[in-house]
Coordinates of C-alpha atoms and ligand atoms in Angstrom, one line a residue:
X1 CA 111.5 110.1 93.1
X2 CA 108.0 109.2 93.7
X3 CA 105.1 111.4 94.4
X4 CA 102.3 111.9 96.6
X5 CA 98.9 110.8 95.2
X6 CA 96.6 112.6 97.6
X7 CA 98.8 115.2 100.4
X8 CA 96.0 116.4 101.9
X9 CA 94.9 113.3 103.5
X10 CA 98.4 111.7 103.0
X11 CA 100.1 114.3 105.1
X12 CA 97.3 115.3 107.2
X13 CA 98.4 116.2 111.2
X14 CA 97.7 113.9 113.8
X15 CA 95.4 115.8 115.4
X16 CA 93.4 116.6 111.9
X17 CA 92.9 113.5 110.9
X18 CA 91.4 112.0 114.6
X19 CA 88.6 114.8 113.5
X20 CA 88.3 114.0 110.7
X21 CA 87.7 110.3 111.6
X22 CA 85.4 111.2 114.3
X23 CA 83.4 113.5 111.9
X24 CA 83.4 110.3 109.4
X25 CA 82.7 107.8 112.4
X26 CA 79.5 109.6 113.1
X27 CA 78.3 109.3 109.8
X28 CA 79.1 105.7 109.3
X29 CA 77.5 104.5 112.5
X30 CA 74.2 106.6 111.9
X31 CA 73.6 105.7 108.4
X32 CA 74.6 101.5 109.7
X33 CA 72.1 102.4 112.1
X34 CA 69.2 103.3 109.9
X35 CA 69.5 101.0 107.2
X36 CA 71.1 98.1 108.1
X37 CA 68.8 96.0 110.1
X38 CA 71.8 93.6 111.6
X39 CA 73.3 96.9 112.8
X40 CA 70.3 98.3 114.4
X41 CA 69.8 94.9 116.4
X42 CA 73.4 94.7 117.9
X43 CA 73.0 98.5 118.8
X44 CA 69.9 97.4 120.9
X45 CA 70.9 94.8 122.7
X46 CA 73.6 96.8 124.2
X47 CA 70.9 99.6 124.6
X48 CA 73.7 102.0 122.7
X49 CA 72.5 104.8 119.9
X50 CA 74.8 105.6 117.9
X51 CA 75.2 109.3 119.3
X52 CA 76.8 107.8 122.2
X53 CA 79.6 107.2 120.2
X54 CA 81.4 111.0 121.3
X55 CA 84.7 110.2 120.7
X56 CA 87.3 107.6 119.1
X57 CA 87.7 105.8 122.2
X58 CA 83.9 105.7 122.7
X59 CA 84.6 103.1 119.5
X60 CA 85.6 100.5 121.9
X61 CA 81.5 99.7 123.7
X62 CA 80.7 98.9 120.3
X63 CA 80.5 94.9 119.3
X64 CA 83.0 93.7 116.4
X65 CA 81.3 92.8 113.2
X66 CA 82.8 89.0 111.6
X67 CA 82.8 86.9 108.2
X68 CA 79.8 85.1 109.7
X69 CA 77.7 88.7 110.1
X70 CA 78.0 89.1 106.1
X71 CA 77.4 85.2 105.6
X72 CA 74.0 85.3 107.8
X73 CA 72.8 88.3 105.6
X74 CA 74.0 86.7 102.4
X75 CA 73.8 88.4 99.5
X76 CA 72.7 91.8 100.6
X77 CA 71.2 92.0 104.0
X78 CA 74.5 94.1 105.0
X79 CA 73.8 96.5 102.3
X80 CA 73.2 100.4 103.7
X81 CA 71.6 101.3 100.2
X82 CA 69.2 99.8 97.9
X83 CA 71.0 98.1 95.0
X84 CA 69.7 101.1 92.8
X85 CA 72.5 103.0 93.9
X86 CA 75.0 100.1 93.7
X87 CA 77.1 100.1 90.4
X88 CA 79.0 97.3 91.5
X89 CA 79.2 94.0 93.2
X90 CA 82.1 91.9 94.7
X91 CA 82.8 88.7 95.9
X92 CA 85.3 87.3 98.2
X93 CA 87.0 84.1 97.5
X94 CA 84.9 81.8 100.0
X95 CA 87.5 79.2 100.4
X96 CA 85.7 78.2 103.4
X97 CA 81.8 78.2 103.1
X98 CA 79.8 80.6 101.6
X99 CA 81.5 83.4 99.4
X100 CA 80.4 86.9 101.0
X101 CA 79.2 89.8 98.5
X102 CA 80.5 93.2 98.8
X103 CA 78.7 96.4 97.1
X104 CA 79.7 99.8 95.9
X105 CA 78.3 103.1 95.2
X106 CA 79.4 105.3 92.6
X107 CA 81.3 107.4 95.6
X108 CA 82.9 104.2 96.8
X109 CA 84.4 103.6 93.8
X110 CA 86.1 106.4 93.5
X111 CA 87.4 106.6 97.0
X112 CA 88.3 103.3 95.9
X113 CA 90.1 104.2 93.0
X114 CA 91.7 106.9 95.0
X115 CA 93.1 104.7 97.3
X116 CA 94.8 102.3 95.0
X117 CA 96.5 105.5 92.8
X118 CA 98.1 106.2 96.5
X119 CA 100.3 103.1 96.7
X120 CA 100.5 103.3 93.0
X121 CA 101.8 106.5 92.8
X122 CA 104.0 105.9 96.3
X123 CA 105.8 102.9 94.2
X124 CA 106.5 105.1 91.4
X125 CA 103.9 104.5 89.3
X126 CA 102.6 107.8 86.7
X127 CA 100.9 108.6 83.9
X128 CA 103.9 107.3 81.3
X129 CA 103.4 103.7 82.7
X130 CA 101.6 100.6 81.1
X131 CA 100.2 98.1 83.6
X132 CA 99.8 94.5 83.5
X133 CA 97.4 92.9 85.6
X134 CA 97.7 89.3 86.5
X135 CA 94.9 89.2 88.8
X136 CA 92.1 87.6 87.1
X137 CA 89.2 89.8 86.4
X138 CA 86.0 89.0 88.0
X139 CA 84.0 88.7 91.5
X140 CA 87.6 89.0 93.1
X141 CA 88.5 92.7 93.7
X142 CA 92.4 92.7 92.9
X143 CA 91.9 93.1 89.4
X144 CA 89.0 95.9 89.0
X145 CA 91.0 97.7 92.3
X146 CA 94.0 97.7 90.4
X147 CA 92.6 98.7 87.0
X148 CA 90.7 101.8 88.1
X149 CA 93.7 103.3 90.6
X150 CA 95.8 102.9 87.5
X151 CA 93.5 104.8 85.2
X152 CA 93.2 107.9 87.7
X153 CA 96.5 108.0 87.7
X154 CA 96.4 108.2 83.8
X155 CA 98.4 104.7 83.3
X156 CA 97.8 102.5 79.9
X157 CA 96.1 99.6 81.7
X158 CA 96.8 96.6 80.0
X159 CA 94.2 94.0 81.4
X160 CA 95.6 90.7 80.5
X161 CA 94.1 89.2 83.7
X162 CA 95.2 85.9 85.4
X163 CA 96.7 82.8 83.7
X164 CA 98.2 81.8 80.6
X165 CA 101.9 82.4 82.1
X166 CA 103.4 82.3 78.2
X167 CA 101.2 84.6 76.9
X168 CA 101.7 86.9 80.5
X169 CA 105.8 86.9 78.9
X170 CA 104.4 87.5 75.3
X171 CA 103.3 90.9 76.2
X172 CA 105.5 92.0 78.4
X173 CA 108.2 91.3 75.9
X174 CA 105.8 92.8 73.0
X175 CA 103.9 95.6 75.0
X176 CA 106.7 96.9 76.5
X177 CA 104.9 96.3 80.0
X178 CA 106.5 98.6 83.1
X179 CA 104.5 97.8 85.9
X180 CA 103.5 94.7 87.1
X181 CA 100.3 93.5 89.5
X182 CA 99.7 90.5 90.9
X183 CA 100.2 88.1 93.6
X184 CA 103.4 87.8 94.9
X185 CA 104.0 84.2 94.3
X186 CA 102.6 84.9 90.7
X187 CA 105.6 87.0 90.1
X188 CA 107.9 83.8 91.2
X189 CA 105.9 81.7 88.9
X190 CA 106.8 84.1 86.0
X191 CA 110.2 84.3 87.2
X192 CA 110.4 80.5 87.1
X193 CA 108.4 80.3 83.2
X194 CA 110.9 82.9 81.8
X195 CA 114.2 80.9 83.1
X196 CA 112.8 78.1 81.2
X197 CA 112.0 80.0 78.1
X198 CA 115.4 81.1 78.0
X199 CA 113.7 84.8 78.4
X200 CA 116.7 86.9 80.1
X201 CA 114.4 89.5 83.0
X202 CA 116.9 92.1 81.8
X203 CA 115.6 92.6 78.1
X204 CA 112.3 93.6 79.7
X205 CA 110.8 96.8 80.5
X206 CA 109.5 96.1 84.0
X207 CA 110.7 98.3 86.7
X208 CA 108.2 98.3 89.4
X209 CA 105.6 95.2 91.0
X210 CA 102.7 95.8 92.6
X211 CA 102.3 92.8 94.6
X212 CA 99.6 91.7 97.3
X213 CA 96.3 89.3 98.2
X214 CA 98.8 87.0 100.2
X215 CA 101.2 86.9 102.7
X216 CA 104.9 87.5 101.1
X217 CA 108.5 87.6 103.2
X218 CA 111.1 89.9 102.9
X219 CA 113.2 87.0 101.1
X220 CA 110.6 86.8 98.3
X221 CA 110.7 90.3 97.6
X222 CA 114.5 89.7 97.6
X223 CA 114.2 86.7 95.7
X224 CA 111.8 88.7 93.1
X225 CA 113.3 91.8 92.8
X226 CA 116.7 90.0 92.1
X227 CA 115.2 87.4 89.4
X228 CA 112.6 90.5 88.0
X229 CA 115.0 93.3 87.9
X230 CA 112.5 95.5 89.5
X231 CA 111.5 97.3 92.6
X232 CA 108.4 95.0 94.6
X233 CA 105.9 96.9 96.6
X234 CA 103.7 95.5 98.7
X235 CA 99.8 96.4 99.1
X236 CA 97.3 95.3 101.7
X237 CA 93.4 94.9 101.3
X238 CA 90.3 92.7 102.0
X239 CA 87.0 92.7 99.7
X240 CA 84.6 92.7 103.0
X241 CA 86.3 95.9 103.7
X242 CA 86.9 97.3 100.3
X243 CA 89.5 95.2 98.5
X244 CA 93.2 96.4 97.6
X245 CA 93.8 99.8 98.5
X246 CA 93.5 99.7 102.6
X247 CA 97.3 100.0 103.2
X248 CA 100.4 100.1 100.8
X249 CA 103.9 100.8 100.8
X250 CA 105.9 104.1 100.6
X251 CA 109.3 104.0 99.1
X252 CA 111.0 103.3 102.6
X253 CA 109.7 100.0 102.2
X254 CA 109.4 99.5 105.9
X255 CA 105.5 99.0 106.8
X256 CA 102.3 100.4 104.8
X257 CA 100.9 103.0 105.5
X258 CA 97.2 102.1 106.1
X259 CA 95.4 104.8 104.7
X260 CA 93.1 106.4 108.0
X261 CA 91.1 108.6 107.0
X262 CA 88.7 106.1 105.4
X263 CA 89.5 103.1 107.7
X264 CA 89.8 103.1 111.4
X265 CA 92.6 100.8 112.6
X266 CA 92.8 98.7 116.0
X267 CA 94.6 95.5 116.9
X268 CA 92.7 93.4 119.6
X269 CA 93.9 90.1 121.0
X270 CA 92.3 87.1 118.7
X271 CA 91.3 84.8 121.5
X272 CA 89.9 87.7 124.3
X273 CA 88.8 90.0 122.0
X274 CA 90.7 93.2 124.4
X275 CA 92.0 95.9 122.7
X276 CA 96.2 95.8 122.8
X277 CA 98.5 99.2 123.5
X278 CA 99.9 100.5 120.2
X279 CA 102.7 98.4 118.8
X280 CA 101.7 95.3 119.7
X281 CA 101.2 92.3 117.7
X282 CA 97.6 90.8 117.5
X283 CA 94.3 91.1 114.9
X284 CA 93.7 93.8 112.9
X285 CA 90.1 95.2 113.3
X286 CA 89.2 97.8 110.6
X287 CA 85.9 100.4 110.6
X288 CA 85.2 102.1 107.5
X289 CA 84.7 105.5 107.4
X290 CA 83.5 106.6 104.4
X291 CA 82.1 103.6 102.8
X292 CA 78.0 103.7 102.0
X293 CA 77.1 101.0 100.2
X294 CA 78.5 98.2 102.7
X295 CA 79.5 99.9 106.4
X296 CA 81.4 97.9 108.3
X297 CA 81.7 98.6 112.1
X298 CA 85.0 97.0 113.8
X299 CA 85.8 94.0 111.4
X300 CA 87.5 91.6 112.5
X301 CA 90.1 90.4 109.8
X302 CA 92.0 88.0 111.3
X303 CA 95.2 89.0 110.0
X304 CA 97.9 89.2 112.6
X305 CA 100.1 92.3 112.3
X306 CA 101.0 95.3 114.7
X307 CA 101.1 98.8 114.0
X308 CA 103.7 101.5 113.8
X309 CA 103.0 105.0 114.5
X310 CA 106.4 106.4 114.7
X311 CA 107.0 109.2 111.9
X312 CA 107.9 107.6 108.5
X313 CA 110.3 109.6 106.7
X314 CA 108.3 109.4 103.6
X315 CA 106.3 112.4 105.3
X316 CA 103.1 110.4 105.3
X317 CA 102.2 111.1 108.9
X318 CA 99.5 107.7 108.8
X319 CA 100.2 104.6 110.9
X320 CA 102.0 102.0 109.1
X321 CA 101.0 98.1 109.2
X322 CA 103.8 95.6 109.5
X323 CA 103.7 92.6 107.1
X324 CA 101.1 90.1 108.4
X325 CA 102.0 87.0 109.9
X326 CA 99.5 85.3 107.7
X327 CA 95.8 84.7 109.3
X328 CA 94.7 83.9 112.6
X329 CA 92.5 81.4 111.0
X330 CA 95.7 80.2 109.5
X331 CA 98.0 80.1 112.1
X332 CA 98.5 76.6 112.5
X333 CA 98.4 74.7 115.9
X334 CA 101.2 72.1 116.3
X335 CA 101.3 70.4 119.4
X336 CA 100.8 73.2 121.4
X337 CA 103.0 75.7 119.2
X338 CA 101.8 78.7 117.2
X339 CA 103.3 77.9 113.7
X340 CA 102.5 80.9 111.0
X341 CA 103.4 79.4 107.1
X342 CA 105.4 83.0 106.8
X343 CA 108.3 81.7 109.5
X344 CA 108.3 78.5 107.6
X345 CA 108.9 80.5 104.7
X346 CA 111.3 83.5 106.0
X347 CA 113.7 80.0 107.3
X348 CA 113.6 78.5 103.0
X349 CA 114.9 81.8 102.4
X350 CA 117.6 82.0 104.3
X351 CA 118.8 78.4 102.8
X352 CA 121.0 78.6 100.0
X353 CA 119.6 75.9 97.5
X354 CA 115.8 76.0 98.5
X355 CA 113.4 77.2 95.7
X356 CA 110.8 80.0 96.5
X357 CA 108.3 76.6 96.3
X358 CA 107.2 75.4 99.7
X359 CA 104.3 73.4 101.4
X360 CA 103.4 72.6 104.8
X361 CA 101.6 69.3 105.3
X362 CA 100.3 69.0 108.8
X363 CA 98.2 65.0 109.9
X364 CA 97.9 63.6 112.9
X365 CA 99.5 60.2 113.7
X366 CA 97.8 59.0 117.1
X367 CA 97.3 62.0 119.4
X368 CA 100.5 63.4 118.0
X369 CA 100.7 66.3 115.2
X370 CA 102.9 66.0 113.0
X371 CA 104.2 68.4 110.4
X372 CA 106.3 67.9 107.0
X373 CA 107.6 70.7 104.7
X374 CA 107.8 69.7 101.2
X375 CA 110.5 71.8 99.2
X376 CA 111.4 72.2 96.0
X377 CA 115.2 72.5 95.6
X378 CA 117.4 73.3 92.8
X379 CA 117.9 70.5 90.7
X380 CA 121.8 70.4 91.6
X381 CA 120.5 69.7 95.0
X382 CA 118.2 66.8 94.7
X383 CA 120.6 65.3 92.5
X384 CA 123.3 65.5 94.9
X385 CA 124.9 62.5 96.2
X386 CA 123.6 60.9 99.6
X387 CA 125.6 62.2 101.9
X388 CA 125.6 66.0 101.0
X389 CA 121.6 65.8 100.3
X390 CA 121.1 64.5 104.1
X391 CA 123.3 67.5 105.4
X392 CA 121.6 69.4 103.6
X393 CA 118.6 67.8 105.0
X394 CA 119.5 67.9 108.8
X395 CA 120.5 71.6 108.1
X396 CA 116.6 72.7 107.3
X397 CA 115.7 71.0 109.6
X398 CA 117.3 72.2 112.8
X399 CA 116.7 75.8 111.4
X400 CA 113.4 75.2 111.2
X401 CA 113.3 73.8 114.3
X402 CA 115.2 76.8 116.5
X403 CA 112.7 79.7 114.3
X404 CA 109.4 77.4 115.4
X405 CA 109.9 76.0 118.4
X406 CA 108.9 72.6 117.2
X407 CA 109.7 70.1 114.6
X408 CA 109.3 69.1 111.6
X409 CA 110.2 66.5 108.8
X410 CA 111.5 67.9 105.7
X411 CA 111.1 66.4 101.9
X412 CA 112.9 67.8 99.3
X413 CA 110.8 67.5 96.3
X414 CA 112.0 68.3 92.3
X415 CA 111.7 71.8 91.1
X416 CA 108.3 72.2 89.3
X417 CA 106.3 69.4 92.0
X418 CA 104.3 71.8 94.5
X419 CA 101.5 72.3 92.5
X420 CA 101.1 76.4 90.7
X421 CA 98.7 78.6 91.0
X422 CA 97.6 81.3 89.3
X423 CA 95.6 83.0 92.2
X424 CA 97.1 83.4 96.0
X425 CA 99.7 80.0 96.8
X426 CA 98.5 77.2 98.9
X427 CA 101.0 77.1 101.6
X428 CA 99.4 74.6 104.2
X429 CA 97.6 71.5 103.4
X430 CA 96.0 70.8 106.8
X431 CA 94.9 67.0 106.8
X432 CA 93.8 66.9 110.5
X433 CA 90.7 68.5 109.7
X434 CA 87.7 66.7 109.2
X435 CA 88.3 64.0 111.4
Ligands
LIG1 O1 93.0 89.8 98.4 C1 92.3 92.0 98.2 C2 93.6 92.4 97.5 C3 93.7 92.1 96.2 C4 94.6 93.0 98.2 C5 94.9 92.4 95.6 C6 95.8 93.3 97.6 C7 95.9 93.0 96.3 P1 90.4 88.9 99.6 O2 90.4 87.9 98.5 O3 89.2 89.2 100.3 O4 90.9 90.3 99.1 O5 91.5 88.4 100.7 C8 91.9 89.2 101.8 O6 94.1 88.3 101.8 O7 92.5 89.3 104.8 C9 94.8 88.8 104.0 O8 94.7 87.7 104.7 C10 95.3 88.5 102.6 N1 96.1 89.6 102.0 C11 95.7 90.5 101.1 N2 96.8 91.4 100.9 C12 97.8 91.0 101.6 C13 99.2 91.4 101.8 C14 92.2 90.6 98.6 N3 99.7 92.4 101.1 C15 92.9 88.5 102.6 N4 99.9 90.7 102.7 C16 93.4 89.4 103.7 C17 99.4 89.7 103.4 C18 97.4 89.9 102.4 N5 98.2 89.2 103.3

């Protein structure tokens, strides 16, 4: 049984916590207001103060903030407090153009910290655990997120940070390492390192995996849990808005709860911008509410999801965030069709004989799009004669085909070709752009 990190705020009635957020909405949008100068000038040219924000729905005159806000004031023009009250400094990956920097105040980090002992301790996770981190320490925030929720929970962090995949094995085997954080395709990776060490899962101490910073299927967690002998949880976050620790799982494993007293949650539609009725599927737009180093007013993170707000039987009464689909900004176009890697993905995993190794090539030929997905496949498979390798073959491919909507040429490649990684997996390689 697991436990409740913080029951006041976990288990807070509906109609408490819309105060609460209110009370904390007020604050956020004054002090954005006053010192942050990007702020001030949106407010003004809608001719809005922030006191005419009276209640939650009120939220909605207000413009949405994006990456490109943060990029314009690059490094700190977003900042609410001089740096002398920042004791730390992020960075987001910046995989496209400029990284943006994220700051915290001593308060923020512990919220922070907070935060991340909530999922932490929802998974399982107490005092008589020892923690591995994968994620590599640095300007990312998975690593440092992890590392402090696990220390106010009273864990033995064990920082071993990102890479070195033998020497990742060498201490679980040595440290006796129960918990596991990282990415998601990470844990595959291991997975995949030990079967070729001729390490056996089993003679491990693992029991529960912490696993987030990219989009992951219900057949991977499958797929890990099965090969790990342990129980995958999944955790949501973004630096911008404070890095892991925005939404995690409860042990019903069936959404995470995104944690709303400190973030305000709506889903608009990506291309209008209008705000959707609960449940439905669209953008995730976050406010913070208790943040004071780095406010951020309706940010767009252009990861597709929907919201639940049914009861969870968990007892946490917050709104829990389905699984994204993987990024607006990522959601590839194919001749006309919305493709999102994760149905690629969630279509492998249904196929007996595909590895948890996939990518998605997409180039144009002429005016026509065309898309190939590149698996790796068990070595029985690719050695198979002719005949069964093209039913095979023709089998992926009309799956993939019924799930999308649109088609797609498949390659089976050897186990081991689709490059590793030790970060977050490269699932699309997108050669139309730049043309
Ligand atoms: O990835 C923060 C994080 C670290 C979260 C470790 C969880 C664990 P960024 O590098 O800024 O921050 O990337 C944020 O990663 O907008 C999503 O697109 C994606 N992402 C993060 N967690 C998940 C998840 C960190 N559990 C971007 N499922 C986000 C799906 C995720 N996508």
């Amino acid at each position: 049984m697991s436990g409740i990190w913080d029951r006041e705020h976990e288990c807070m009635p509906r109609e408490e916590l819309e105060q609460l957020q209110l009370e904390r909405l007020q604050a956020t949008l004054n002090r954005a207001y006053k010192n942050v100068t990007c702020y001030r000038n949106k407010f003004k040219e809608l001719g809005i103060l922030p006191e005419d924000i009276r209640s939650l729905a009120d939220l909605a005159k207000l413009p949405y903030t994006t990456k490109d806000d943060l990029r314009l004031n690059y490094p700190y023009g977003m900042f609410a407090v001089p740096l002398r009250e920042v004791v730390r400094i992020h960075a987001s990956s910046g995989t496209t153009g400029k990284a943006t920097v994220v700051g915290y105040t001593k308060n923020d980090i512990k919220i922070w910290s907070n935060l991340v002992a909530r999922f932490m301790t929802a998974a399982g996770v107490t005092h008589d655990d020892l923690v591995q981190i994968t994620f590599g320490y640095g300007l990312f925030t998975g690593a440092f997120g992890l590392h402090y929720g696990a220390e106010a929970i009273g864990a033995s962090v064990i920082p071993a940070s990102a890479g070195n995949t033998d020497k990742q094995i060498a201490i679980m085997q040595d440290y006796r390492s129960t918990v596991l954080v990282g990415t998601p395709s990470y844990a595959l990776t291991l997975a995949d390192r030990m079967e070729k060490l001729g390490v056996d899962p089993k003679t491990l101490a693992l029991r529960v995996g912490l696993f987030g910073g990219e989009p992951w299927s219900e057949a991977m967690r499958r797929e890990i849990e099965s090969r790990l002998f342990l129980s995958a949880t999944d955790n949501y976050g973004l630096s911008e808005v404070i890095g892991p620790g925005v939404a995690g799982e409860c042990p019903e494993k069936n959404g995470m709860h995104l944690y709303e007293d400190t973030f305000l949650a709506e889903i608009i539609d990506p291309d209008t911008g209008l705000i959707l009725p609960p449940g439905s599927v669209g953008e995730l737009v976050l406010t913070t509410l208790t943040k004071e180093a780095l406010p951020l007013i309706r940010y767009r993170t252009r990861d597709i999801t929907s919201l639940d707000y049914s009861p969870c039987p968990c007892g946490r009464t917050s709104v829990r965030m389905k699984k994204t689909m993987g990024r607006s900004d990522d959601m590839l176009i194919i001749r006309g069709v919305n493709v999102f890697p994760s149905q690629v993905e969630e279509v492998l995993f249904s196929i007996d004989g595909c590895q948890p190794h996939y990518q998605i090539v997409v180039d144009r030929k002429g005016t026509m799009d065309v898309m190939e997905v590149e698996i790796e496949v068990t070595e029985k498979i690719f050695f198979d004669e002719m005949k069964k390798q093209r039913q095979f073959l023709e089998n992926v491919g009309k799956k993939i085909t019924s799930t999308l909507g649109v088609s797609a040429t498949v390659r089976l490649v050897e186990p081991g070709h689709i490059p590793r990684h030790e970060g977050k997996a490269v699932r699309v390689v997108d050669r139309r752009r730049g043309e």
